[in-house]
Amino acid sequence: MILVLALGLAGAFTGLLFCVTATDRTRLTVAAFLAVPQVFVGPLGTLNLPLSQCWVILIAVCWLLERKELPVRDPVFRAVLVFGLTQGIAISWSPKPMVGILEVARLVSFAFLLLYAARVERVRAGALTGPFTVVLCWAVVNAVLVWVFRLSPAVESVFLHSPLAPVIVGPDAMAAFFDGGANNVTDPLKSGGFFINANVSSMFLGVATFCFLALGVGLRAAEHRRRKRLYAAGALVCWSATFMTGSKTAAALALVLPLAVRGVQVLGRPNARWFLPQAGAAIGLGIWLVPRLLEKYVPGYADASTESLASRAPMWEFAMRMFKEHLVLGLGFGGWAQTIEQFAALGIETLPPHNLFIAAWASSGLPGVAGLLFLALTILVVLTRIVVKNVGTHVARTTAFALGAWWWVLIHGMGDNTAVYGEAKSMILLAMLLGLVTSRLAAHRAAVEREAVPCPA
């Protein structure tokens, strides 16, 4: 026991020394490498703390100690802080405060990952390519595994029973999985790769697809052609694997969102007036048309979607009942699981809410819902405005792909057990996309200002 404690302290001191002396880009690259493997460093109450979370908290502390700027006037950063504040306040009435503390820590981690990404790219254009590549290599491996596991479920079973699974998936998740936890990769028509939930895996792959596309924007020089082809190949591999996960939501989003990303750029052109009415009409047409096309050309899609919605209906009916009884404060962190267990005899499965806004209400009440809505709308409005105001430029195309990734996460969250930042593995990709957009927008504005300055006679 003493030896383990000594080794732990030595490891912590080494990590602290490395973090203090490392550059911002190195810190972000380490965070990118640790984003996928769920290596846990020990218990925090009844919960284990992932090494990736520890590292991001550590680099956040370094940011503060080095007195780097906190852009509180930035709308997205401010919205993250507001949402985090609503979550933090809810800890005071939560039956399991530690769950709330960890959620606030994840939101703070997301905010600082965004700061690091923006700073790294702003200091040197293209510097984010390294951290992106680290996470996207994991994504490609996950995509390949999704294909292999879908074609051969026996291989997936071998992976799930191997010593590697707890390292990648996480020991708590694997323990719950073998204890009868509700995850769907045991279905031969589902495949999760690194994930034990195919829906979450498809979301990670969808976000990775748009990251590959965003990185390929602006690479026209001859020496960059090979890299652009690699990005296109990576996007194609991840995009195709979303269908192999077996997720119904992913199948629809993988078809619709690329068209939506292109549509935003077309409707945002200077000669395309009335952007909002046209965008609204296009969204309405898509909502009406896509389910009908999938029902016609994808066998069993309609029945599978109906079954999936039916499985969530009891949870959402339970949420409505609890909403009437605990309108303002919700149930607090840990309250949903404790309360729904009492209704298990009525046939209601003890599952998470599977909806972003219901989960926000359950954990932090109406303030949490307002904070979540504020954050989601802020991100979507900021990104859409950048695309529309800079249409035809590299920054507009980059932002459009970032917007596609955020659409994917937010829409997917309406019917799955994910957060506003996706989940632990996709969080850093979303943060780096926002950082990439922020830095490229600043560089674009600086270039425009330089061109506007008249040359001296």
XYZ file of N, CA and C in Angstrom, residues 69-306:
714
model
N -4.870 35.309 -20.320
C -6.154 35.992 -20.424
C -7.328 35.019 -20.337
N -8.365 35.427 -19.598
C -9.642 34.732 -19.585
C -10.641 35.588 -20.363
N -10.976 35.205 -21.573
C -11.817 36.056 -22.444
C -13.293 36.020 -22.040
N -13.606 36.641 -20.920
C -14.981 36.595 -20.409
C -15.956 37.325 -21.340
N -15.448 38.144 -22.250
C -16.324 38.838 -23.194
C -16.627 37.983 -24.413
N -15.897 36.873 -24.571
C -16.193 35.964 -25.673
C -17.532 35.285 -25.396
N -18.475 35.342 -26.339
C -19.828 34.845 -26.064
C -19.884 33.358 -25.726
N -19.094 32.526 -26.426
C -19.136 31.082 -26.157
C -18.524 30.776 -24.793
N -17.374 31.363 -24.496
C -16.731 31.137 -23.208
C -17.647 31.593 -22.075
N -18.281 32.726 -22.267
C -19.199 33.242 -21.248
C -20.401 32.317 -21.069
N -20.921 31.773 -22.158
C -22.066 30.874 -22.071
C -21.703 29.578 -21.351
N -20.485 29.077 -21.588
C -20.035 27.878 -20.871
C -19.966 28.152 -19.374
N -19.438 29.319 -18.999
C -19.344 29.666 -17.585
C -20.724 29.801 -16.950
N -21.669 30.394 -17.688
C -23.034 30.544 -17.159
C -23.674 29.181 -16.928
N -23.535 28.285 -17.896
C -24.098 26.947 -17.739
C -23.411 26.211 -16.588
N -22.096 26.351 -16.500
C -21.370 25.730 -15.393
C -21.820 26.262 -14.044
N -22.149 27.559 -13.988
C -22.630 28.155 -12.742
C -23.967 27.556 -12.331
N -24.860 27.367 -13.283
C -26.159 26.756 -12.948
C -25.977 25.335 -12.433
N -25.007 24.613 -13.013
C -24.733 23.259 -12.538
C -24.109 23.273 -11.148
N -23.224 24.232 -10.922
C -22.573 24.319 -9.619
C -23.546 24.642 -8.502
N -24.490 25.539 -8.773
C -25.478 25.892 -7.755
C -26.339 24.687 -7.397
N -26.640 23.848 -8.392
C -27.513 22.692 -8.156
C -26.870 21.654 -7.245
N -25.553 21.709 -7.088
C -24.885 20.755 -6.200
C -25.423 20.872 -4.778
N -25.843 22.085 -4.387
C -26.268 22.325 -3.010
C -27.519 21.536 -2.626
N -28.365 21.152 -3.590
C -29.559 20.368 -3.255
C -29.532 18.973 -3.887
N -28.371 18.538 -4.325
C -28.263 17.243 -4.994
C -28.039 16.113 -3.994
N -28.686 14.955 -4.194
C -28.442 13.807 -3.320
C -27.048 13.214 -3.486
N -26.430 13.417 -4.654
C -25.061 12.935 -4.893
C -24.210 14.100 -5.390
N -23.722 14.943 -4.466
C -22.972 16.144 -4.869
C -21.734 15.850 -5.711
N -21.083 14.701 -5.479
C -19.859 14.396 -6.223
C -20.129 14.275 -7.720
N -21.306 13.779 -8.086
C -21.665 13.696 -9.512
C -21.715 15.104 -10.114
N -22.278 16.039 -9.369
C -22.335 17.422 -9.836
C -20.969 18.061 -9.924
N -20.111 17.784 -8.941
C -18.757 18.342 -8.961
C -18.002 17.866 -10.199
N -18.144 16.583 -10.539
C -17.463 16.057 -11.720
C -18.026 16.659 -13.007
N -19.337 16.914 -13.046
C -19.924 17.533 -14.233
C -19.429 18.966 -14.404
N -19.366 19.710 -13.303
C -18.823 21.076 -13.369
C -17.364 21.034 -13.813
N -16.617 20.046 -13.315
C -15.210 19.908 -13.717
C -15.099 19.648 -15.215
N -16.020 18.852 -15.773
C -15.987 18.591 -17.214
C -16.301 19.859 -18.014
N -17.249 20.665 -17.541
C -17.562 21.918 -18.235
C -16.387 22.886 -18.170
N -15.750 22.976 -17.003
C -14.559 23.829 -16.874
C -13.456 23.315 -17.777
N -13.301 21.995 -17.845
C -12.289 21.401 -18.725
C -12.553 21.772 -20.180
N -13.816 21.700 -20.584
C -14.175 22.079 -21.951
C -13.798 23.531 -22.232
N -14.079 24.418 -21.269
C -13.769 25.834 -21.447
C -12.270 26.051 -21.621
N -11.454 25.378 -20.818
C -10.009 25.584 -20.914
C -9.415 24.890 -22.132
N -9.989 23.781 -22.565
C -9.538 23.182 -23.824
C -9.789 24.133 -24.990
N -10.913 24.824 -24.947
C -11.214 25.841 -25.961
C -10.181 26.958 -25.927
N -9.815 27.423 -24.731
C -8.826 28.494 -24.610
C -7.470 28.050 -25.154
N -7.049 26.843 -24.783
C -5.755 26.348 -25.254
C -5.753 26.190 -26.774
N -6.835 25.656 -27.331
C -6.893 25.454 -28.778
C -6.792 26.782 -29.521
N -7.541 27.779 -29.065
C -7.504 29.088 -29.726
C -6.131 29.722 -29.621
N -5.498 29.603 -28.458
C -4.178 30.222 -28.268
C -3.104 29.530 -29.103
N -3.126 28.193 -29.122
C -2.116 27.442 -29.870
C -2.187 27.791 -31.352
N -3.390 27.849 -31.916
C -3.529 28.155 -33.344
C -3.253 29.627 -33.626
N -3.577 30.495 -32.682
C -3.342 31.924 -32.890
C -1.855 32.253 -32.876
N -1.085 31.578 -32.007
C 0.352 31.826 -31.931
C 1.055 31.384 -33.209
N 0.647 30.219 -33.734
C 1.252 29.739 -34.989
C 0.191 29.017 -35.800
N -0.139 29.550 -36.946
C -1.165 28.948 -37.801
C -0.776 27.523 -38.171
N -1.696 26.612 -38.007
C -1.441 25.209 -38.315
C -0.961 24.394 -37.143
N -0.731 25.032 -36.001
C -0.211 24.308 -34.839
C -1.230 23.347 -34.250
N -2.514 23.571 -34.522
C -3.537 22.657 -34.009
C -3.576 21.340 -34.771
N -2.888 21.269 -35.895
C -2.920 20.042 -36.697
C -2.435 18.849 -35.896
N -1.390 19.045 -35.093
C -0.839 17.952 -34.286
C -1.835 17.389 -33.289
N -2.392 18.218 -32.386
C -3.404 17.698 -31.453
C -4.613 17.093 -32.148
N -5.062 17.724 -33.236
C -6.178 17.153 -33.991
C -5.825 15.754 -34.502
N -4.622 15.627 -35.060
C -4.208 14.362 -35.655
C -4.197 13.244 -34.632
N -3.776 13.555 -33.407
C -3.719 12.534 -32.356
C -5.107 11.949 -32.106
N -6.103 12.824 -31.912
C -7.458 12.341 -31.638
C -8.055 11.676 -32.876
N -7.788 12.241 -34.044
C -8.391 11.692 -35.259
C -7.786 10.344 -35.640
N -6.548 10.088 -35.239
C -5.992 8.740 -35.429
C -6.785 7.726 -34.607
N -7.117 8.110 -33.367
C -7.995 7.261 -32.551
C -9.331 7.051 -33.266
N -9.862 8.109 -33.874
C -11.160 8.017 -34.543
C -11.108 7.043 -35.721
N -10.029 7.082 -36.486
C -9.899 6.169 -37.631
C -9.816 4.720 -37.145
N -9.041 4.495 -36.092
C -8.964 3.139 -35.523
C -10.347 2.687 -35.060
N -11.086 3.607 -34.419
C -12.436 3.272 -33.978
C -13.329 2.933 -35.164
N -13.202 3.702 -36.249
C -14.013 3.440 -37.442
C -13.711 2.055 -38.021
N -12.429 1.707 -38.087
C -12.046 0.386 -38.601
C -12.615 -0.715 -37.707
N -12.523 -0.515 -36.392
C -13.062 -1.512 -35.467
C -14.579 -1.641 -35.611
N -15.262 -0.525 -35.849
C -16.711 -0.586 -36.058
C -17.032 -1.478 -37.249
N -16.299 -1.293 -38.343
C -16.503 -2.143 -39.517
C -16.227 -3.610 -39.190
N -15.098 -3.873 -38.514
C -14.719 -5.258 -38.205
C -15.735 -5.898 -37.271
N -16.130 -5.174 -36.223
C -17.067 -5.732 -35.243
C -18.451 -5.953 -35.844
N -18.853 -5.091 -36.774
C -20.176 -5.271 -37.401
C -20.165 -6.505 -38.304
N -19.074 -6.708 -39.017
C -18.976 -7.854 -39.907
C -18.730 -9.149 -39.145
N -18.091 -9.038 -37.953
C -17.804 -10.227 -37.156
C -18.049 -9.923 -35.677
N -19.290 -10.071 -35.204
C -19.592 -9.801 -33.791
C -18.752 -10.621 -32.825
N -18.263 -11.787 -33.251
C -17.429 -12.606 -32.371
C -16.136 -11.890 -32.013
N -15.599 -11.133 -32.962
C -14.377 -10.372 -32.689
C -14.662 -9.278 -31.658
N -15.834 -8.663 -31.749
C -16.205 -7.643 -30.764
C -16.322 -8.255 -29.377
N -16.857 -9.442 -29.301
C -16.968 -10.119 -28.011
C -15.593 -10.390 -27.408
N -14.653 -10.765 -28.270
C -13.281 -10.987 -27.789
C -12.693 -9.690 -27.229
N -12.927 -8.585 -27.935
C -12.424 -7.294 -27.458
C -13.039 -6.920 -26.106
N -14.350 -7.093 -25.973
C -15.031 -6.712 -24.736
C -14.558 -7.535 -23.546
N -14.102 -8.749 -23.785
C -13.623 -9.601 -22.698
C -12.108 -9.532 -22.526
N -11.449 -8.691 -23.304
C -9.995 -8.594 -23.236
C -9.565 -7.575 -22.179
N -8.315 -7.625 -21.713
C -7.816 -6.636 -20.743
C -7.748 -5.226 -21.321
N -7.797 -5.106 -22.660
C -7.719 -3.798 -23.295
C -9.007 -3.007 -23.122
N -10.150 -3.688 -23.027
C -11.443 -3.008 -22.983
C -11.572 -2.035 -21.805
N -11.220 -2.432 -20.558
C -11.334 -1.470 -19.453
C -10.452 -0.240 -19.619
N -9.318 -0.395 -20.327
C -8.410 0.734 -20.523
C -9.007 1.749 -21.492
N -9.664 1.263 -22.531
C -10.230 2.144 -23.548
C -11.626 2.620 -23.154
N -12.464 1.694 -22.731
C -13.856 2.018 -22.411
C -13.969 2.636 -21.027
N -13.175 2.145 -20.089
C -13.236 2.601 -18.704
C -13.666 1.468 -17.786
N -13.029 1.317 -16.631
C -13.352 0.190 -15.741
C -14.771 0.249 -15.189
N -15.239 1.436 -14.842
C -16.608 1.550 -14.315
C -17.631 1.163 -15.370
N -17.415 1.648 -16.617
C -18.353 1.339 -17.702
C -18.367 -0.156 -17.999
N -17.199 -0.790 -18.007
C -17.150 -2.221 -18.292
C -17.760 -3.027 -17.153
N -17.540 -2.584 -15.910
C -18.144 -3.289 -14.774
C -19.666 -3.226 -14.864
N -20.204 -2.042 -15.213
C -21.650 -1.902 -15.362
C -22.154 -2.718 -16.545
N -21.355 -2.781 -17.612
C -21.748 -3.534 -18.802
C -21.920 -5.013 -18.473
N -20.963 -5.602 -17.769
C -21.044 -7.020 -17.434
C -22.006 -7.295 -16.280
N -22.442 -6.217 -15.618
C -23.411 -6.366 -14.536
C -24.850 -6.208 -15.046
N -24.988 -6.211 -16.360
C -26.329 -6.113 -16.938
C -26.723 -4.717 -17.334
N -25.747 -3.792 -17.442
C -26.050 -2.425 -17.841
C -26.634 -2.370 -19.238
N -27.449 -1.350 -19.465
C -28.160 -1.226 -20.751
C -27.266 -0.557 -21.787
N -26.547 -1.356 -22.571
C -25.794 -0.855 -23.710
C -26.039 -1.803 -24.868
N -25.952 -1.280 -26.085
C -26.534 -1.998 -27.218
C -25.552 -2.691 -28.139
N -24.267 -2.752 -27.800
C -23.327 -3.380 -28.734
C -23.450 -4.902 -28.740
N -24.198 -5.466 -27.802
C -24.428 -6.904 -27.840
C -25.385 -7.288 -28.966
N -26.100 -6.320 -29.501
C -26.968 -6.548 -30.654
C -26.095 -6.784 -31.886
N -26.278 -7.895 -32.608
C -25.441 -8.147 -33.801
C -25.610 -7.110 -34.894
N -26.699 -6.322 -34.828
C -26.913 -5.261 -35.814
C -26.330 -3.930 -35.359
N -25.578 -3.953 -34.241
C -24.922 -2.757 -33.722
C -23.422 -3.005 -33.616
N -22.667 -1.940 -33.658
C -21.221 -2.045 -33.479
C -20.713 -0.741 -32.888
N -19.870 -0.840 -31.859
C -19.435 0.359 -31.155
C -17.959 0.686 -31.250
N -17.124 -0.251 -31.738
C -15.691 0.026 -31.743
C -15.162 0.166 -30.330
N -14.589 1.337 -30.002
C -14.092 1.593 -28.651
C -15.221 1.744 -27.631
N -16.439 1.926 -28.099
C -17.558 2.266 -27.233
C -18.446 1.042 -27.001
N -19.121 1.013 -25.854
C -20.078 -0.058 -25.601
C -21.492 0.408 -25.915
N -21.604 1.611 -26.466
C -22.883 2.114 -26.949
C -22.686 2.580 -28.386
N -23.377 1.944 -29.318
C -23.184 2.241 -30.733
C -23.616 3.656 -31.085
N -24.631 4.176 -30.406
C -25.097 5.531 -30.703
C -24.027 6.565 -30.368
N -23.392 6.409 -29.214
C -22.341 7.342 -28.811
C -21.136 7.216 -29.745
N -20.833 5.988 -30.150
C -19.726 5.779 -31.095
C -19.993 6.489 -32.417
N -21.238 6.419 -32.896
C -21.575 7.077 -34.160
C -21.438 8.593 -34.045
N -21.763 9.142 -32.883
C -21.625 10.588 -32.691
C -20.154 10.997 -32.732
N -19.294 10.227 -32.068
C -17.857 10.496 -32.092
C -17.328 10.461 -33.521
N -17.770 9.488 -34.291
C -17.324 9.375 -35.680
C -17.864 10.521 -36.530
N -19.097 10.957 -36.260
C -19.655 12.084 -37.006
C -18.881 13.368 -36.747
N -18.551 13.621 -35.493
C -17.759 14.804 -35.158
C -16.384 14.714 -35.815
N -15.772 13.532 -35.773
C -14.457 13.348 -36.397
C -14.512 13.604 -37.895
N -15.601 13.212 -38.542
C -15.758 13.457 -39.983
C -15.660 14.940 -40.296
N -16.379 15.766 -39.539
C -16.343 17.205 -39.789
C -14.999 17.811 -39.400
N -14.312 17.232 -38.426
C -12.968 17.717 -38.080
C -11.996 17.495 -39.233
N -12.037 16.319 -39.838
C -11.197 16.054 -41.008
C -11.475 17.072 -42.115
N -12.739 17.334 -42.370
C -13.105 18.277 -43.434
C -12.641 19.694 -43.103
N -12.768 20.099 -41.836
C -12.336 21.440 -41.432
C -10.829 21.607 -41.590
N -10.063 20.571 -41.255
C -8.605 20.660 -41.379
C -8.172 20.756 -42.836
N -8.976 20.207 -43.741
C -8.609 20.241 -45.156
C -8.889 21.555 -45.845
N -9.566 22.486 -45.171
C -9.896 23.777 -45.778
C -8.624 24.595 -45.984
N -8.449 25.110 -47.178
C -7.335 26.019 -47.447
C -6.049 25.352 -47.859
N -6.004 24.016 -47.925
C -4.764 23.325 -48.308
C -4.725 23.158 -49.821
N -4.137 24.140 -50.498
C -4.122 24.111 -51.964
C -2.729 23.963 -52.552
N -1.723 24.310 -51.791
C -0.362 24.231 -52.317
C -0.007 22.781 -52.642
N 0.945 22.612 -53.538
C 1.312 21.273 -53.995
C 1.770 20.384 -52.851
N 2.506 20.961 -51.879
C 3.010 20.145 -50.777
C 1.916 19.741 -49.813
N 0.740 20.372 -49.908
C -0.367 20.058 -49.024
C -1.399 19.131 -49.666
N -1.202 18.811 -50.939
C -2.209 17.989 -51.617
C -2.305 16.605 -51.000
N -1.169 16.031 -50.650
C -1.181 14.700 -50.042
C -1.923 14.732 -48.711
N -1.678 15.780 -47.922
C -2.353 15.881 -46.636
C -3.858 16.051 -46.830
N -4.242 16.820 -47.850
C -5.664 17.020 -48.092
C -6.333 15.711 -48.490
N -5.635 14.889 -49.279
C -6.199 13.592 -49.649
C -6.349 12.700 -48.423
N -5.378 12.765 -47.512
C -5.468 11.981 -46.280
C -6.662 12.422 -45.430
N -6.871 13.743 -45.352
C -8.018 14.241 -44.594
C -9.325 13.766 -45.234
N -9.383 13.811 -46.567
C -10.593 13.358 -47.256
C -10.825 11.871 -47.023
N -9.750 11.084 -47.057
C -9.882 9.648 -46.804
C -10.328 9.386 -45.370
N -9.759 10.127 -44.413
C -10.163 9.966 -43.018
C -11.624 10.310 -42.815
N -12.077 11.389 -43.467
C -13.481 11.780 -43.365
C -14.387 10.694 -43.946
N -13.988 10.110 -45.084
C -14.795 9.076 -45.720
C -14.872 7.823 -44.851
N -13.745 7.438 -44.246
C -13.727 6.240 -43.387
C -14.642 6.438 -42.179
N -14.518 7.595 -41.518
C -15.350 7.858 -40.333
C -16.823 7.991 -40.710
N -17.093 8.679 -41.829
C -18.472 8.878 -42.261
C -19.143 7.547 -42.585
N -18.449 6.692 -43.307
C -19.037 5.399 -43.683
C -19.269 4.527 -42.455
N -18.386 4.637 -41.458
C -18.522 3.803 -40.260
C -19.726 4.203 -39.418
N -20.204 5.453 -39.552
C -21.386 5.841 -38.783
C -22.589 4.975 -39.166
N -22.672 4.558 -40.429
C -23.774 3.690 -40.844
C -23.607 2.286 -40.259
N -22.358 1.837 -40.124
C -22.108 0.489 -39.633
C -22.351 0.360 -38.135
N -22.431 1.472 -37.409
C -22.748 1.386 -35.981
C -24.160 0.875 -35.759
N -25.043 1.067 -36.733
C -26.425 0.640 -36.577
C -27.313 1.676 -35.928
N -26.789 2.871 -35.694
C -27.575 3.938 -35.077
C -28.517 4.561 -36.109
N -29.805 4.614 -35.775
C -30.776 5.209 -36.699
C -30.565 6.713 -36.821
N -30.303 7.363 -35.681
C -30.069 8.804 -35.702
C -28.858 9.145 -36.555
N -27.796 8.368 -36.395
C -26.571 8.631 -37.151
C -26.791 8.468 -38.646
N -27.581 7.476 -39.040
C -27.838 7.271 -40.474
C -28.500 8.498 -41.078
N -29.465 9.067 -40.348
C -30.147 10.257 -40.854
C -29.205 11.462 -40.872
N -28.469 11.658 -39.779
C -27.586 12.827 -39.686
C -26.451 12.751 -40.699
N -25.927 11.557 -40.931
C -24.824 11.413 -41.885
C -25.253 11.779 -43.303
N -26.533 11.627 -43.597
C -27.046 11.997 -44.918
C -27.443 13.471 -44.991
N -28.019 13.979 -43.915
C -28.602 15.321 -43.950
C -27.578 16.416 -43.665
N -26.734 16.223 -42.655
C -25.878 17.333 -42.210
C -24.861 17.801 -43.251
N -24.234 16.920 -44.038
C -23.369 17.454 -45.104
C -24.116 18.378 -46.053
N -25.372 18.033 -46.371
C -26.183 18.904 -47.225
C -26.538 20.196 -46.498
N -26.809 20.098 -45.195
C -27.142 21.288 -44.416
C -25.959 22.240 -44.328
N -24.754 21.682 -44.168
C -23.545 22.514 -44.118
C -23.371 23.271 -45.421
N -23.581 22.573 -46.533
C -23.485 23.241 -47.832
C -24.600 24.262 -47.997
N -25.781 23.926 -47.502
C -26.909 24.834 -47.629
C -26.709 26.143 -46.903
N -26.108 26.098 -45.726
C -25.830 27.333 -44.981
C -24.917 28.250 -45.776
N -23.921 27.665 -46.439
C -22.999 28.488 -47.217
C -23.671 29.072 -48.454
N -24.559 28.305 -49.073
C -25.252 28.798 -50.270
C -26.252 29.887 -49.910
N -27.044 29.637 -48.866
C -28.053 30.615 -48.456
C -27.427 31.863 -47.860
N -26.196 31.735 -47.405
C -25.536 32.884 -46.801
C -24.829 33.793 -47.787
N -24.859 33.484 -49.060
C -24.200 34.327 -50.057
C -24.868 35.700 -50.117
N -24.084 36.731 -50.468
C -24.635 38.097 -50.479
C -25.870 38.251 -51.353
N -25.936 37.500 -52.467
C -27.084 37.637 -53.360
C -28.254 36.740 -52.968
N -28.098 35.973 -51.876
C -29.188 35.131 -51.374
C -29.837 35.831 -50.198
N -30.949 36.491 -50.437
C -31.592 37.287 -49.401
C -32.489 36.411 -48.517
N -32.912 37.001 -47.425
C -33.839 36.345 -46.509
C -33.282 34.995 -46.054
N -32.122 35.055 -45.415
C -31.456 33.819 -44.991
C -32.326 32.982 -44.055
N -32.868 33.614 -43.011
C -33.621 32.860 -42.004
C -34.869 32.188 -42.573
N -35.712 32.891 -43.369
C -36.880 32.193 -43.946
C -36.484 31.032 -44.853
N -35.437 31.239 -45.663
C -35.016 30.159 -46.559
C -34.456 28.987 -45.762
N -33.664 29.304 -44.722
C -33.107 28.235 -43.893
C -34.223 27.473 -43.188
N -35.226 28.208 -42.678
C -36.349 27.553 -42.022
C -37.116 26.646 -42.966
N -37.324 27.117 -44.193
C -38.032 26.303 -45.185
C -37.229 25.050 -45.536
N -35.903 25.213 -45.662
C -35.054 24.059 -45.987
C -35.065 23.031 -44.864
N -35.029 23.512 -43.609
C -35.065 22.594 -42.459
C -36.401 21.853 -42.419
N -37.485 22.596 -42.636
C -38.796 21.959 -42.638
C -38.923 20.897 -43.714
N -38.405 21.214 -44.920
C -38.445 20.241 -46.013
C -37.624 19.008 -45.662
N -36.455 19.230 -45.050
C -35.610 18.101 -44.668
C -36.269 17.213 -43.631
N -36.911 17.840 -42.627
C -37.593 17.067 -41.589
C -38.715 16.221 -42.185
N -39.390 16.776 -43.182
C -40.492 16.035 -43.806
C -39.990 14.965 -44.765
N -38.925 15.255 -45.521
C -38.501 14.394 -46.614
C -37.595 13.250 -46.171
N -36.628 13.538 -45.272
C -35.612 12.533 -44.932
C -36.209 11.262 -44.342
N -37.115 11.345 -43.348
C -37.684 10.089 -42.829
C -38.369 9.259 -43.907
N -38.998 9.908 -44.853
C -39.687 9.178 -45.912
C -38.704 8.499 -46.860
N -37.593 9.182 -47.141
C -36.572 8.558 -47.989
C -35.918 7.370 -47.289
N -35.615 7.544 -45.992
C -35.011 6.440 -45.249
C -35.972 5.263 -45.144
N -37.242 5.558 -44.929
C -38.236 4.488 -44.837
C -38.346 3.725 -46.154
N -38.177 4.453 -47.263
C -38.334 3.827 -48.572
C -37.108 3.029 -48.988
N -35.904 3.570 -48.697
C -34.684 2.958 -49.237
C -33.866 2.186 -48.210
N -34.155 2.309 -46.925
C -33.423 1.559 -45.898
C -34.388 0.566 -45.270
N -34.260 -0.710 -45.575
C -35.201 -1.713 -45.058
C -35.198 -1.754 -43.522
N -36.380 -1.713 -42.942
C -36.506 -1.832 -41.500
C -36.233 -0.571 -40.721
N -35.906 0.536 -41.417
C -35.555 1.768 -40.691
C -36.747 2.299 -39.899
N -37.917 2.319 -40.511
C -39.089 2.871 -39.839
C -39.450 2.054 -38.605
N -39.439 0.712 -38.738
C -39.774 -0.137 -37.593
C -38.760 0.014 -36.472
N -37.471 0.085 -36.844
C -36.424 0.220 -35.828
C -36.531 1.563 -35.111
N -36.846 2.621 -35.853
C -36.997 3.942 -35.242
C -38.196 3.976 -34.305
N -39.290 3.355 -34.733
C -40.485 3.308 -33.885
C -40.207 2.547 -32.592
